[in-house]
PDB file of C-alpha atoms and ligand atoms in Angstrom:
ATOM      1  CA  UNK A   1      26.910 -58.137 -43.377  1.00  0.00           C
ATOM      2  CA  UNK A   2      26.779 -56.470 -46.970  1.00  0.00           C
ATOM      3  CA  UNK A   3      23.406 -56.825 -49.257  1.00  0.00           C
ATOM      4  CA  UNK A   4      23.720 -56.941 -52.734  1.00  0.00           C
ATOM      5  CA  UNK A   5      20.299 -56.055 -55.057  1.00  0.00           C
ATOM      6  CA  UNK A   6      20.136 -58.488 -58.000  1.00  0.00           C
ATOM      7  CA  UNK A   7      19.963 -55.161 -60.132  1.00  0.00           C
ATOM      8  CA  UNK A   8      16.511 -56.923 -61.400  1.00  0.00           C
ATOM      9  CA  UNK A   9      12.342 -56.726 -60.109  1.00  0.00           C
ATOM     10  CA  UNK A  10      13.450 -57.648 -56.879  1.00  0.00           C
ATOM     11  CA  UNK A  11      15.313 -60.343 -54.944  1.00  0.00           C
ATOM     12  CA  UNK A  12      19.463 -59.734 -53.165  1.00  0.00           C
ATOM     13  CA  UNK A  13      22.349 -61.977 -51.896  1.00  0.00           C
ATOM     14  CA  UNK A  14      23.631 -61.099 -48.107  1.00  0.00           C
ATOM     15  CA  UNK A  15      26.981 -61.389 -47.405  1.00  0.00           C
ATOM     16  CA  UNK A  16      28.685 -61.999 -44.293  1.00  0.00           C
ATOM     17  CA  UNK A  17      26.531 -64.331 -42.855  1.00  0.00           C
ATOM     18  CA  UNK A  18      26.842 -67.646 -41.524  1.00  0.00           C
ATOM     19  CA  UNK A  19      23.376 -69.304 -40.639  1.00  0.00           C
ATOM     20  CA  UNK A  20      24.863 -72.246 -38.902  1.00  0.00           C
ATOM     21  CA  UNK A  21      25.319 -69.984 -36.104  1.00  0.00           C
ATOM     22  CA  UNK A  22      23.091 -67.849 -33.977  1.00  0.00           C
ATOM     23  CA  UNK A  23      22.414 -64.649 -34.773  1.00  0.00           C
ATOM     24  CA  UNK A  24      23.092 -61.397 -32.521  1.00  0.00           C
ATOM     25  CA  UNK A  25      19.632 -59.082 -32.632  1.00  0.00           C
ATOM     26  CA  UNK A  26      21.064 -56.874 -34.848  1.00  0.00           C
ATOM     27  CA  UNK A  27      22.008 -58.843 -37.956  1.00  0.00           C
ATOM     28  CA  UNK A  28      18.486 -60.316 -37.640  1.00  0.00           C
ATOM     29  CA  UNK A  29      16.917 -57.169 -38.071  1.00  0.00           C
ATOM     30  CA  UNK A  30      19.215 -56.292 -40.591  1.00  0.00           C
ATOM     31  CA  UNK A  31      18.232 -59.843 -42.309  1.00  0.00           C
ATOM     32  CA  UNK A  32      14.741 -58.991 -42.047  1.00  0.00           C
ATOM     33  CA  UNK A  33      14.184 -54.962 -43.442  1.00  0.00           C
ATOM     34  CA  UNK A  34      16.425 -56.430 -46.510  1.00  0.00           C
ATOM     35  CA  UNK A  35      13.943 -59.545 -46.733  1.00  0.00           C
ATOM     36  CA  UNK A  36      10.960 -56.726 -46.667  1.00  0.00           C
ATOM     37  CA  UNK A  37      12.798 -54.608 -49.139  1.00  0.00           C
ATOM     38  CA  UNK A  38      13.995 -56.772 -51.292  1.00  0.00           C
ATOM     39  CA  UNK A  39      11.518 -60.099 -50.731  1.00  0.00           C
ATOM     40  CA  UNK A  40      14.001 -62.721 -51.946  1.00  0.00           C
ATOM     41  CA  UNK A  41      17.251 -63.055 -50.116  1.00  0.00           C
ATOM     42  CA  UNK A  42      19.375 -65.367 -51.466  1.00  0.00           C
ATOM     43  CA  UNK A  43      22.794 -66.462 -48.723  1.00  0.00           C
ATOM     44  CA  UNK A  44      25.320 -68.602 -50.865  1.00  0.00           C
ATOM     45  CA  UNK A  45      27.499 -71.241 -49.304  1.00  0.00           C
ATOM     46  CA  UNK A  46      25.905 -72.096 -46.644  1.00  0.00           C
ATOM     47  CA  UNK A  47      26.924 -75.298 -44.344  1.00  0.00           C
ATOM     48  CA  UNK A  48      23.915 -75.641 -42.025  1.00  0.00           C
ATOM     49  CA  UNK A  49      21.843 -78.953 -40.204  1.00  0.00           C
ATOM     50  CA  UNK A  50      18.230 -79.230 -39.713  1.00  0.00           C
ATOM     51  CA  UNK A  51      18.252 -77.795 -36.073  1.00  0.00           C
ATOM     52  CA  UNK A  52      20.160 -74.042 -38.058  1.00  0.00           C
ATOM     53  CA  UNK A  53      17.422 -74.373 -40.624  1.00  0.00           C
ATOM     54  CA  UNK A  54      14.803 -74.872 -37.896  1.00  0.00           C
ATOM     55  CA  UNK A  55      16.430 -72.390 -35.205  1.00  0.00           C
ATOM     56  CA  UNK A  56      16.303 -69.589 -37.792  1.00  0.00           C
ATOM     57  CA  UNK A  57      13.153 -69.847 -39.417  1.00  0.00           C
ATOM     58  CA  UNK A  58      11.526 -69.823 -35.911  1.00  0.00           C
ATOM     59  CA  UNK A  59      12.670 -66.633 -35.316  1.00  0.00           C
ATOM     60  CA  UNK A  60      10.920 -65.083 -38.292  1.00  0.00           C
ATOM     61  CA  UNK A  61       7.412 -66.533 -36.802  1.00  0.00           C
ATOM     62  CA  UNK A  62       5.940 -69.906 -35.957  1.00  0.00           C
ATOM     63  CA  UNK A  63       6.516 -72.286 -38.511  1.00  0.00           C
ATOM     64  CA  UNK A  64       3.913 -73.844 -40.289  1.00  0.00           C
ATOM     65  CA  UNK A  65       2.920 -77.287 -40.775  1.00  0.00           C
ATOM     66  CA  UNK A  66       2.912 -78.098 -44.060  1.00  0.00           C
ATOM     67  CA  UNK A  67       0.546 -80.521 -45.480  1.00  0.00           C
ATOM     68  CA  UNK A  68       3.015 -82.604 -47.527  1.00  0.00           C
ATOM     69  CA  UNK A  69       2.969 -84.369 -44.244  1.00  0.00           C
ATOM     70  CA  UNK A  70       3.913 -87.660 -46.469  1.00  0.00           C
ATOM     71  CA  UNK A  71       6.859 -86.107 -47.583  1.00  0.00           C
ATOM     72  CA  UNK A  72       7.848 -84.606 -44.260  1.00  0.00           C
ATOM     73  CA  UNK A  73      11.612 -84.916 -42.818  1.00  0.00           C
ATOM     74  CA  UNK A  74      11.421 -88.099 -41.452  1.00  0.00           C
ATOM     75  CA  UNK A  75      12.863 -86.689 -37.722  1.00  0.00           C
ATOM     76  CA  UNK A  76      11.566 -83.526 -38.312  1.00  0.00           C
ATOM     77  CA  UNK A  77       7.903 -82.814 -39.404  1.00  0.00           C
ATOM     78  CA  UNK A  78       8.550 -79.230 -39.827  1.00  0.00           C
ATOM     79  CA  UNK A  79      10.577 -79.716 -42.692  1.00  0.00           C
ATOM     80  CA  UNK A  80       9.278 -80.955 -46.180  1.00  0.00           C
ATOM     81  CA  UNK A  81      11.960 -82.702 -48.574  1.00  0.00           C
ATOM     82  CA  UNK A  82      11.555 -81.179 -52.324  1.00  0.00           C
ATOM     83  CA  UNK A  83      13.163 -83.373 -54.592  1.00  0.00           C
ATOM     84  CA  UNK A  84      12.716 -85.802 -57.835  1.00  0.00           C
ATOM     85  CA  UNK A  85      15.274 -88.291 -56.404  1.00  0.00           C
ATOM     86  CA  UNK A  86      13.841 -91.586 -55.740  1.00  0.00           C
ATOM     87  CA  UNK A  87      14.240 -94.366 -53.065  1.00  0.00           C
ATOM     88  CA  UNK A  88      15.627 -98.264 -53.503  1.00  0.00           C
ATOM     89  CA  UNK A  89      11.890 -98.771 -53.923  1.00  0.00           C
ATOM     90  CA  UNK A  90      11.115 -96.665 -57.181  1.00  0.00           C
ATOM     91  CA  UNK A  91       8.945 -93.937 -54.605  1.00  0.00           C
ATOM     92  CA  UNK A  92       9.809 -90.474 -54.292  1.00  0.00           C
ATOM     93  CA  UNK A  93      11.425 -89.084 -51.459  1.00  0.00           C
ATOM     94  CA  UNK A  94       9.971 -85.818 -51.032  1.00  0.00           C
ATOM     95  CA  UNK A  95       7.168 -83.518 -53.658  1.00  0.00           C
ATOM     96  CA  UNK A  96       8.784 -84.015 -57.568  1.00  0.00           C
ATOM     97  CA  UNK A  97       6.424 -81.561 -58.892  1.00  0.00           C
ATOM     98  CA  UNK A  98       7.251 -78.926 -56.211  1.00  0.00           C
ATOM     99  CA  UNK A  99       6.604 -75.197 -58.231  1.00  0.00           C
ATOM    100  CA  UNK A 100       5.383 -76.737 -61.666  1.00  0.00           C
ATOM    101  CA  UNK A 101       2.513 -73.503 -61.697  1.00  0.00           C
ATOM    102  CA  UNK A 102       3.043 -69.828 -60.759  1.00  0.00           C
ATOM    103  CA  UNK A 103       1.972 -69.620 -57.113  1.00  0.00           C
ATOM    104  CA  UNK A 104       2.476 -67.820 -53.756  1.00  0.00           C
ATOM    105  CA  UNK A 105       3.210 -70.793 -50.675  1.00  0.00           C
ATOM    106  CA  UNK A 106       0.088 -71.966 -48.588  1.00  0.00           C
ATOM    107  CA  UNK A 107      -2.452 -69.284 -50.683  1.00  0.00           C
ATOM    108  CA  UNK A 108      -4.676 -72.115 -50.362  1.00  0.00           C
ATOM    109  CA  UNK A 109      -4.775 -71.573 -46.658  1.00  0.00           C
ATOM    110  CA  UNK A 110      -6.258 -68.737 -44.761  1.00  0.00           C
ATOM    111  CA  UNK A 111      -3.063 -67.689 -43.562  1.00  0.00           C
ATOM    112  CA  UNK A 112      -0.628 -68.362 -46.248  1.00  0.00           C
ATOM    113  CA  UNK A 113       2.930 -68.320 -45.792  1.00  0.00           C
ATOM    114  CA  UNK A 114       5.005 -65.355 -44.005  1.00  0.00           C
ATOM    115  CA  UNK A 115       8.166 -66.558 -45.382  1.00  0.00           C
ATOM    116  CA  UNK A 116       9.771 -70.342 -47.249  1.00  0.00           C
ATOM    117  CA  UNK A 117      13.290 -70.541 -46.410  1.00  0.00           C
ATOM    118  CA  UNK A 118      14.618 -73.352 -48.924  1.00  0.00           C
ATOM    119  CA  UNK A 119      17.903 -75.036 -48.782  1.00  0.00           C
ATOM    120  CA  UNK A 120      19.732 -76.539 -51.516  1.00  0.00           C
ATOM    121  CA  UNK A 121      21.581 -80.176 -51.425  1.00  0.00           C
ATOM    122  CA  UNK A 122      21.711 -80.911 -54.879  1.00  0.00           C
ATOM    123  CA  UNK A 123      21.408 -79.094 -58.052  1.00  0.00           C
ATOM    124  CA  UNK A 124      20.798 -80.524 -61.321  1.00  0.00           C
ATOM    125  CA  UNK A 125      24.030 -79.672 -63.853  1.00  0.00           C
ATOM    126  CA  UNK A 126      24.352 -81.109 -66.912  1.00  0.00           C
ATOM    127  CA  UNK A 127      27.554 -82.446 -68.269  1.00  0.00           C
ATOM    128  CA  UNK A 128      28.534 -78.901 -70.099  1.00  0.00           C
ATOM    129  CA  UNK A 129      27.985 -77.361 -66.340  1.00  0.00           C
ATOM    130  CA  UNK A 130      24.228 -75.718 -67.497  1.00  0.00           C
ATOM    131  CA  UNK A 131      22.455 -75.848 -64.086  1.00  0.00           C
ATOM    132  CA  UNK A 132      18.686 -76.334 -64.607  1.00  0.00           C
ATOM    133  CA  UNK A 133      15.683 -76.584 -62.062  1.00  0.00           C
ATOM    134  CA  UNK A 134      15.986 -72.345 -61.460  1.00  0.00           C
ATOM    135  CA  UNK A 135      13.590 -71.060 -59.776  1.00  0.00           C
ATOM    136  CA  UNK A 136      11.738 -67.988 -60.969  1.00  0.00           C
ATOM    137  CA  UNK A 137      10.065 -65.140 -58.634  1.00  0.00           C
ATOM    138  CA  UNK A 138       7.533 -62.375 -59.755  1.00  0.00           C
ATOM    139  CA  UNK A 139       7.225 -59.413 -58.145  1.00  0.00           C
ATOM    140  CA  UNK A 140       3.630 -59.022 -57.795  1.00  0.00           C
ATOM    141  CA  UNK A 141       3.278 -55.523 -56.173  1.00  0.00           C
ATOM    142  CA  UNK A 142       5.538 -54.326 -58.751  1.00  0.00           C
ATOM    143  CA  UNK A 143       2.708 -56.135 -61.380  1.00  0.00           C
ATOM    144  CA  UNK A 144      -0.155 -54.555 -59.321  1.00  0.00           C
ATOM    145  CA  UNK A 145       2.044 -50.954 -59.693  1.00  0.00           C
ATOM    146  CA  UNK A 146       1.602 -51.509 -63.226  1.00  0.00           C
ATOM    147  CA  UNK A 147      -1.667 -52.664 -64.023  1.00  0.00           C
ATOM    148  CA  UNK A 148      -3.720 -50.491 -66.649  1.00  0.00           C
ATOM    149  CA  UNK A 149      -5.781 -48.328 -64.456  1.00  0.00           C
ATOM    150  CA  UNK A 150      -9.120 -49.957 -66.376  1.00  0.00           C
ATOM    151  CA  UNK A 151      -8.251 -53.116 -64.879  1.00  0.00           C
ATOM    152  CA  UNK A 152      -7.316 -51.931 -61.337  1.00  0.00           C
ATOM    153  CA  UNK A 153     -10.720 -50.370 -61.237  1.00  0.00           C
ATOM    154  CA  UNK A 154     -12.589 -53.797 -62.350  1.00  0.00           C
ATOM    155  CA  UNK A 155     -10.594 -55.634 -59.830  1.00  0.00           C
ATOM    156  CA  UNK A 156     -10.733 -53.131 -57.172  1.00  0.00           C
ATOM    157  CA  UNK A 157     -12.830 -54.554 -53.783  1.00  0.00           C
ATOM    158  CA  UNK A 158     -12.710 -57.807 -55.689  1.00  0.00           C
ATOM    159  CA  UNK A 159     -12.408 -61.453 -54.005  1.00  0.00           C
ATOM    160  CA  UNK A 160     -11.072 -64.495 -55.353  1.00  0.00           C
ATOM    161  CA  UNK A 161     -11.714 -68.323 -54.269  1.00  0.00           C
ATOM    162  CA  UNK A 162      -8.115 -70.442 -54.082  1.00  0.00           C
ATOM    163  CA  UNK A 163      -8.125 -74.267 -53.703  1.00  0.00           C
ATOM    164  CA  UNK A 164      -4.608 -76.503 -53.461  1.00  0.00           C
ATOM    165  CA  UNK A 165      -3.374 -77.635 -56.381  1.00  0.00           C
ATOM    166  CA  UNK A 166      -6.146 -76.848 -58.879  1.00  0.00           C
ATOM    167  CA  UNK A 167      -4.063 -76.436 -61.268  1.00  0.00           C
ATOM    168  CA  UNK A 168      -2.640 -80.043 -60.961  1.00  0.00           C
ATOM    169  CA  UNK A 169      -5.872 -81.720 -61.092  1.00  0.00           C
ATOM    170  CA  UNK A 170      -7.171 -79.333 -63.983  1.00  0.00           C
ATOM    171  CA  UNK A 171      -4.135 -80.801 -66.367  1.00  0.00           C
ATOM    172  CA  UNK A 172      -4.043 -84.099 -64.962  1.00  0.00           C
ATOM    173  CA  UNK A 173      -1.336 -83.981 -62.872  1.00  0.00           C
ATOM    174  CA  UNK A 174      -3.347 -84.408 -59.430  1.00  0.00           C
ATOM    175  CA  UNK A 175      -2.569 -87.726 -58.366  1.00  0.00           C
ATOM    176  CA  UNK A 176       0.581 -86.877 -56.338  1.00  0.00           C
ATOM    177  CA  UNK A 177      -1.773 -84.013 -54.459  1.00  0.00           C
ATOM    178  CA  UNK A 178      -5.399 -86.583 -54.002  1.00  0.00           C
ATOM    179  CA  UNK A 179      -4.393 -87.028 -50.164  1.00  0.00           C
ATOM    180  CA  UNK A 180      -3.469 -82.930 -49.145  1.00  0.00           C
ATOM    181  CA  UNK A 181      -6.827 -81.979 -51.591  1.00  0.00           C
ATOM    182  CA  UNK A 182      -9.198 -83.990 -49.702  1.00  0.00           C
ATOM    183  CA  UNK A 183      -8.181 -82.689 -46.607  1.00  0.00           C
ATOM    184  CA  UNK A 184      -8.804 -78.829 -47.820  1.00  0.00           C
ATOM    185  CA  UNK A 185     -11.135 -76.816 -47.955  1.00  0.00           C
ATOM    186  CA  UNK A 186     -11.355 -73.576 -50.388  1.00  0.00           C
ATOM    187  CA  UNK A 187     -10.804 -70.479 -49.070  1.00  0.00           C
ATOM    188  CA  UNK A 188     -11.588 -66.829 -50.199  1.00  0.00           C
ATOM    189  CA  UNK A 189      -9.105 -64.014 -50.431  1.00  0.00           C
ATOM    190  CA  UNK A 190      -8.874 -60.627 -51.233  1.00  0.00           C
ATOM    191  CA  UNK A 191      -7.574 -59.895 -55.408  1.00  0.00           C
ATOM    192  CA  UNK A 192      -5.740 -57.233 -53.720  1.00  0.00           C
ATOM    193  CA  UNK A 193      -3.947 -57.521 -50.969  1.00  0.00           C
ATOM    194  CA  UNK A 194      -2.199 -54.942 -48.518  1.00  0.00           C
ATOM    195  CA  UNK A 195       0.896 -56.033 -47.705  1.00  0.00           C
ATOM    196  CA  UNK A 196       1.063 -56.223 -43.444  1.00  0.00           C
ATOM    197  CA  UNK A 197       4.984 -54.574 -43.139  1.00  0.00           C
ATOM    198  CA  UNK A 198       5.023 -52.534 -45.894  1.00  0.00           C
ATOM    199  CA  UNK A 199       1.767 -51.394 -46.938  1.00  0.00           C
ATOM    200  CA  UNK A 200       2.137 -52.057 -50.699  1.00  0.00           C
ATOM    201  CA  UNK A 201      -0.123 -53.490 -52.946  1.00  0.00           C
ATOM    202  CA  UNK A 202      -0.329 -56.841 -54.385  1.00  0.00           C
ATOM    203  CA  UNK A 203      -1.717 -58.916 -57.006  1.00  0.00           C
ATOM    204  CA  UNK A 204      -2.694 -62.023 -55.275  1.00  0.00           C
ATOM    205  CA  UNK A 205      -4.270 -64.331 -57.636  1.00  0.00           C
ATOM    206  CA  UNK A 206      -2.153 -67.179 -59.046  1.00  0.00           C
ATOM    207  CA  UNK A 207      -2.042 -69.847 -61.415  1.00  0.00           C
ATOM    208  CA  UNK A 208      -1.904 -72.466 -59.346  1.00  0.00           C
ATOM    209  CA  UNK A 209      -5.062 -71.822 -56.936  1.00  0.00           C
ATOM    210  CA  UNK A 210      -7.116 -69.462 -58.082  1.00  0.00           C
ATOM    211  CA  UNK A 211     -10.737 -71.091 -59.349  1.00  0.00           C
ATOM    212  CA  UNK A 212     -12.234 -67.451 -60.142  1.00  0.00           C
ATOM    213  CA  UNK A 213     -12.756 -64.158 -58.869  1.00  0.00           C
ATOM    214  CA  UNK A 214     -16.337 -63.920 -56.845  1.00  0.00           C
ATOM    215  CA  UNK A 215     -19.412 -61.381 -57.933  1.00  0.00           C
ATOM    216  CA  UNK A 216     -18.205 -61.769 -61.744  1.00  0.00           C
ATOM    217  CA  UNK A 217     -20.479 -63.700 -64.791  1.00  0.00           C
ATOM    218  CA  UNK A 218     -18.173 -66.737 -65.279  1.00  0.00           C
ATOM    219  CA  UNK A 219     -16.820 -66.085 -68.654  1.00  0.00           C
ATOM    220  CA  UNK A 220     -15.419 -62.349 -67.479  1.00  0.00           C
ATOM    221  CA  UNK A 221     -13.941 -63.863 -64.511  1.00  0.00           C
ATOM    222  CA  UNK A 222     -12.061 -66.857 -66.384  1.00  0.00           C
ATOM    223  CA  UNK A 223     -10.907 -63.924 -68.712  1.00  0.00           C
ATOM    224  CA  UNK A 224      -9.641 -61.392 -66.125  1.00  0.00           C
ATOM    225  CA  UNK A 225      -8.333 -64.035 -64.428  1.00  0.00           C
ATOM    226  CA  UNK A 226      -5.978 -65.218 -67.134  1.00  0.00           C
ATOM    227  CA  UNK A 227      -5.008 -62.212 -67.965  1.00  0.00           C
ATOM    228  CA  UNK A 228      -3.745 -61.329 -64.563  1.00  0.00           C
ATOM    229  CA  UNK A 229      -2.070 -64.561 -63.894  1.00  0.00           C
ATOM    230  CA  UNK A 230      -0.213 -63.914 -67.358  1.00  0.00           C
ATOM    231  CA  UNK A 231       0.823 -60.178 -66.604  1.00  0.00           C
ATOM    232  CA  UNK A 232       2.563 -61.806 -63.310  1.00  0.00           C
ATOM    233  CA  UNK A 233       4.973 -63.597 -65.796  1.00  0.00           C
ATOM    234  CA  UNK A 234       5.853 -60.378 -67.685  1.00  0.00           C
ATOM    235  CA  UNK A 235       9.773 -60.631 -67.411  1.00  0.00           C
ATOM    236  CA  UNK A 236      10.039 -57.281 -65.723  1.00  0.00           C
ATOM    237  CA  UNK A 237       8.592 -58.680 -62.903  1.00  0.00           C
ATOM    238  CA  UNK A 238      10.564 -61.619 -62.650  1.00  0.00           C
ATOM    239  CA  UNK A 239      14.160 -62.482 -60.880  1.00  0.00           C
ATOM    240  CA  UNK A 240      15.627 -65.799 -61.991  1.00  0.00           C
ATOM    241  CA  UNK A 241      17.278 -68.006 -59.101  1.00  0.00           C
ATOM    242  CA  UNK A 242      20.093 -70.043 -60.105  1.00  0.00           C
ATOM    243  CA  UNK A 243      20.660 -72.114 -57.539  1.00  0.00           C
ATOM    244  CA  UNK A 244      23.965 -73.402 -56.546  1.00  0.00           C
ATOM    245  CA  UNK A 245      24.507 -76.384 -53.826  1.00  0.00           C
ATOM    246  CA  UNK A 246      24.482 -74.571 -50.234  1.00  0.00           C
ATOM    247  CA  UNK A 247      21.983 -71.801 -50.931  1.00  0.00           C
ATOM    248  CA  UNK A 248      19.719 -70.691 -48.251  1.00  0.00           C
ATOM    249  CA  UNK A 249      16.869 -68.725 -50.029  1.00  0.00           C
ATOM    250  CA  UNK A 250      14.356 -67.206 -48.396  1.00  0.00           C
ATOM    251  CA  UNK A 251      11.382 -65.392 -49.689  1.00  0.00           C
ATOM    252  CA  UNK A 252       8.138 -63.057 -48.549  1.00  0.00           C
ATOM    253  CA  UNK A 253       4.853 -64.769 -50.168  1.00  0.00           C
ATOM    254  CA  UNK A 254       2.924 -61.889 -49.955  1.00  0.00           C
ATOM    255  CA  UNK A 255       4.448 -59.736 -52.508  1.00  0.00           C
ATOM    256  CA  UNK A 256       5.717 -62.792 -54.442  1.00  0.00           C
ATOM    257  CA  UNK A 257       4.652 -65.905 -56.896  1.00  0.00           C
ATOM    258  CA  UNK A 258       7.429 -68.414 -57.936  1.00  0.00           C
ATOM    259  CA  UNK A 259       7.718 -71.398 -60.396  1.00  0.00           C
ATOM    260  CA  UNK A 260      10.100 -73.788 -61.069  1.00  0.00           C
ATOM    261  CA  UNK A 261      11.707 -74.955 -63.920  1.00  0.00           C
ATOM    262  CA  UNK A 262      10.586 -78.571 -64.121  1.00  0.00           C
ATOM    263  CA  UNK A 263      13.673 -78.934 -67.245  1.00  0.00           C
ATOM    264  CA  UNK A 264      15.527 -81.510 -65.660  1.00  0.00           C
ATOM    265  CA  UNK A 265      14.950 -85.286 -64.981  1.00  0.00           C
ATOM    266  CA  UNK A 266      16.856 -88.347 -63.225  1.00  0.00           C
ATOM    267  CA  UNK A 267      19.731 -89.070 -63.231  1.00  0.00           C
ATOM    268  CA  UNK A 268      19.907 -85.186 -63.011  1.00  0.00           C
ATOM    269  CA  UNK A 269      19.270 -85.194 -59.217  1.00  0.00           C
ATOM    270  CA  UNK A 270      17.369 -81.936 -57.675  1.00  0.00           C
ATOM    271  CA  UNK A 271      17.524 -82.078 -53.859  1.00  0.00           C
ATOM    272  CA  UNK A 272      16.085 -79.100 -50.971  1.00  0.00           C
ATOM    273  CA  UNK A 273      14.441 -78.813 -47.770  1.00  0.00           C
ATOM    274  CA  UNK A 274      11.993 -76.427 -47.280  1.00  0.00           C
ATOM    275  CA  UNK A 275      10.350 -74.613 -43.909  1.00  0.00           C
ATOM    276  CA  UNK A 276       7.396 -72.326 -44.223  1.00  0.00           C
ATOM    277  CA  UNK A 277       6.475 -69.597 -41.636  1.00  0.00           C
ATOM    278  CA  UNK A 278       2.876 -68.836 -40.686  1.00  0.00           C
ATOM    279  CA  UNK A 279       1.326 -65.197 -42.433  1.00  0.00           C
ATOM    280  CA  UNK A 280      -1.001 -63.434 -41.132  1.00  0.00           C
ATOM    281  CA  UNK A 281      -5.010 -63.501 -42.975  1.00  0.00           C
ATOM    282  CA  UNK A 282      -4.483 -61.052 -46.137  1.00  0.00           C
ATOM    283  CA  UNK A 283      -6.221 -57.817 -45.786  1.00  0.00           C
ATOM    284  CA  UNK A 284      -7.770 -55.950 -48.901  1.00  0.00           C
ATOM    285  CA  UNK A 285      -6.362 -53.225 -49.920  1.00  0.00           C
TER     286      UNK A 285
HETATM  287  C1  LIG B   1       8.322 -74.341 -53.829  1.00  0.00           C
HETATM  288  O1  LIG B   1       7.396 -74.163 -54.605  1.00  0.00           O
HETATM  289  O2  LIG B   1       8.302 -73.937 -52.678  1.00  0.00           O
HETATM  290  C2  LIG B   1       9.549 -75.052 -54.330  1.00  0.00           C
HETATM  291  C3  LIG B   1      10.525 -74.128 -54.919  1.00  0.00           C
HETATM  292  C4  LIG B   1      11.679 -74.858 -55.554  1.00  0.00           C
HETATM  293  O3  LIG B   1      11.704 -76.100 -55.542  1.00  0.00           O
HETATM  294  O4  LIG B   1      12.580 -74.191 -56.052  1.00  0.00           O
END
């Protein structure tokens, strides 16, 4: 097994690794200090069924149920289907809008996601072989390293309240999320987090979620707030996956946020499964 840095904010390929069988002890621990090094892990070719995908992910933690329970595998509930394709009658087959805001997975939870481990079907290429739909991945204890110290002492001890998909509903896009949003309730997180293997800091607002940070006059909190969910974006943060058909990618959402490219549309066809592992409540830092 060989592991390759993406010579960018974060984010390697592993080599040598074939996920469609089981793993000895070793190469799994290998697999995992790399995933808390380098916190996405990216393994190209793969050739793997539902029962690899599930097998694997398992052994990271217990996997989560996620509450795109409508677009769930349909013999596997574990597994939610990410894709714009749709079926002979016009309705999606899994979440089209999958990534369309800078988020970390399950942050509106109290125990968001350990790890998402994504596999790709189908990639969207256009004609002149451009792929589209790449996915892009802050590094957000990198972007709490670099904070102006000013703003790391006004957001120091702070709290933040995150509710699924506000952003959706506060553009208009909601209607796809009405069913998961009714069944959530807001929860309240720490603006910095400690990472629980590494000990690092991290940014953990987001786009997405975050409705403001707590024991703050509104107007400074909807300002701080969108300045940190900018500085996330900064492109020194960020590593760009390109995703080719057979990629296994798997991520850490605690020192992470991702987005997705929403620049392709039918008949470009975009299709993944994706498995999340259970986290731990985030502790302040
Ligand atoms: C997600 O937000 O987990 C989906 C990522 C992707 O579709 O690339």
């Amino acid at each position: 097994m060989e592991v390759i840095p993406s010579g960018g904010a974060h984010g390697a390929e592993i080599m040598g690794v074939d996920l469609s069988q089981p793993l000895d002890d070793n190469t799994f621990e290998s697999i995992l200090n790399a995933f808390h090094t380098h916190s996405v892990i990216v393994f190209r070719n793969q050739d793997i069924t539902e029962e690899d995908h599930i097998r694997f992910s398992g052994r990271i933690g217990e996997i989560d149920n996620d509450v795109y329970s409508h677009f769930a595998h349909p013999n596997h509930g574990e597994i939610v289907i990410i894709s714009n394709i749709l079926d002979e009658d016009g309705k999606p087959i899994g979440v089209s809008d999958a990534g369309k805001f800078w988020h970390t997975d399950l942050a509106y939870t109290k125990t968001p996601s350990r790890a998402s481990l994504l596999y790709s079907f189908e990639v969207p290429i256009t004609d002149d072989g451009t792929v589209l739909g790449d996915t892009l991945f802050s590094n957000t204890a990198a972007a709490y390293d670099e904070l102006p110290d000013d703003i790391k002492s006004r957001i120091d001890g702070k709290s933040i309240i995150n509710r699924h998909a506000y952003a959706y509903f506060k553009s208009g896009q909601g209607e796809q999320f009405k069913k998961s949003a009714a069944a959530l309730n807001d929860v309240e997180h720490p603006l910095v987090i400690q990472h629980p293997f590494t000990g690092r800091k991290i940014l953990f607002c987001n786009e997405a979620m975050t409705v403001g940070i707590n024991d703050l006059p509104t107007e400074e909190s909807e300002q701080l707030l969108s300045f940190l969910v900018e500085w996330v974006k900064k492109p020194d943060f960020v590593y760009r996956h390109k995703w080719q058909t057979g990629d296994f990618l798997m991520w850490d959402n605690f020192p992470t946020q991702h987005f997705v490219e929403h620049n392709f549309d039918l008949p470009l066809r975009r299709r993944m499964q994706r498995i999340t592992v259970r986290g731990t409540v985030p502790v302040s830092a």
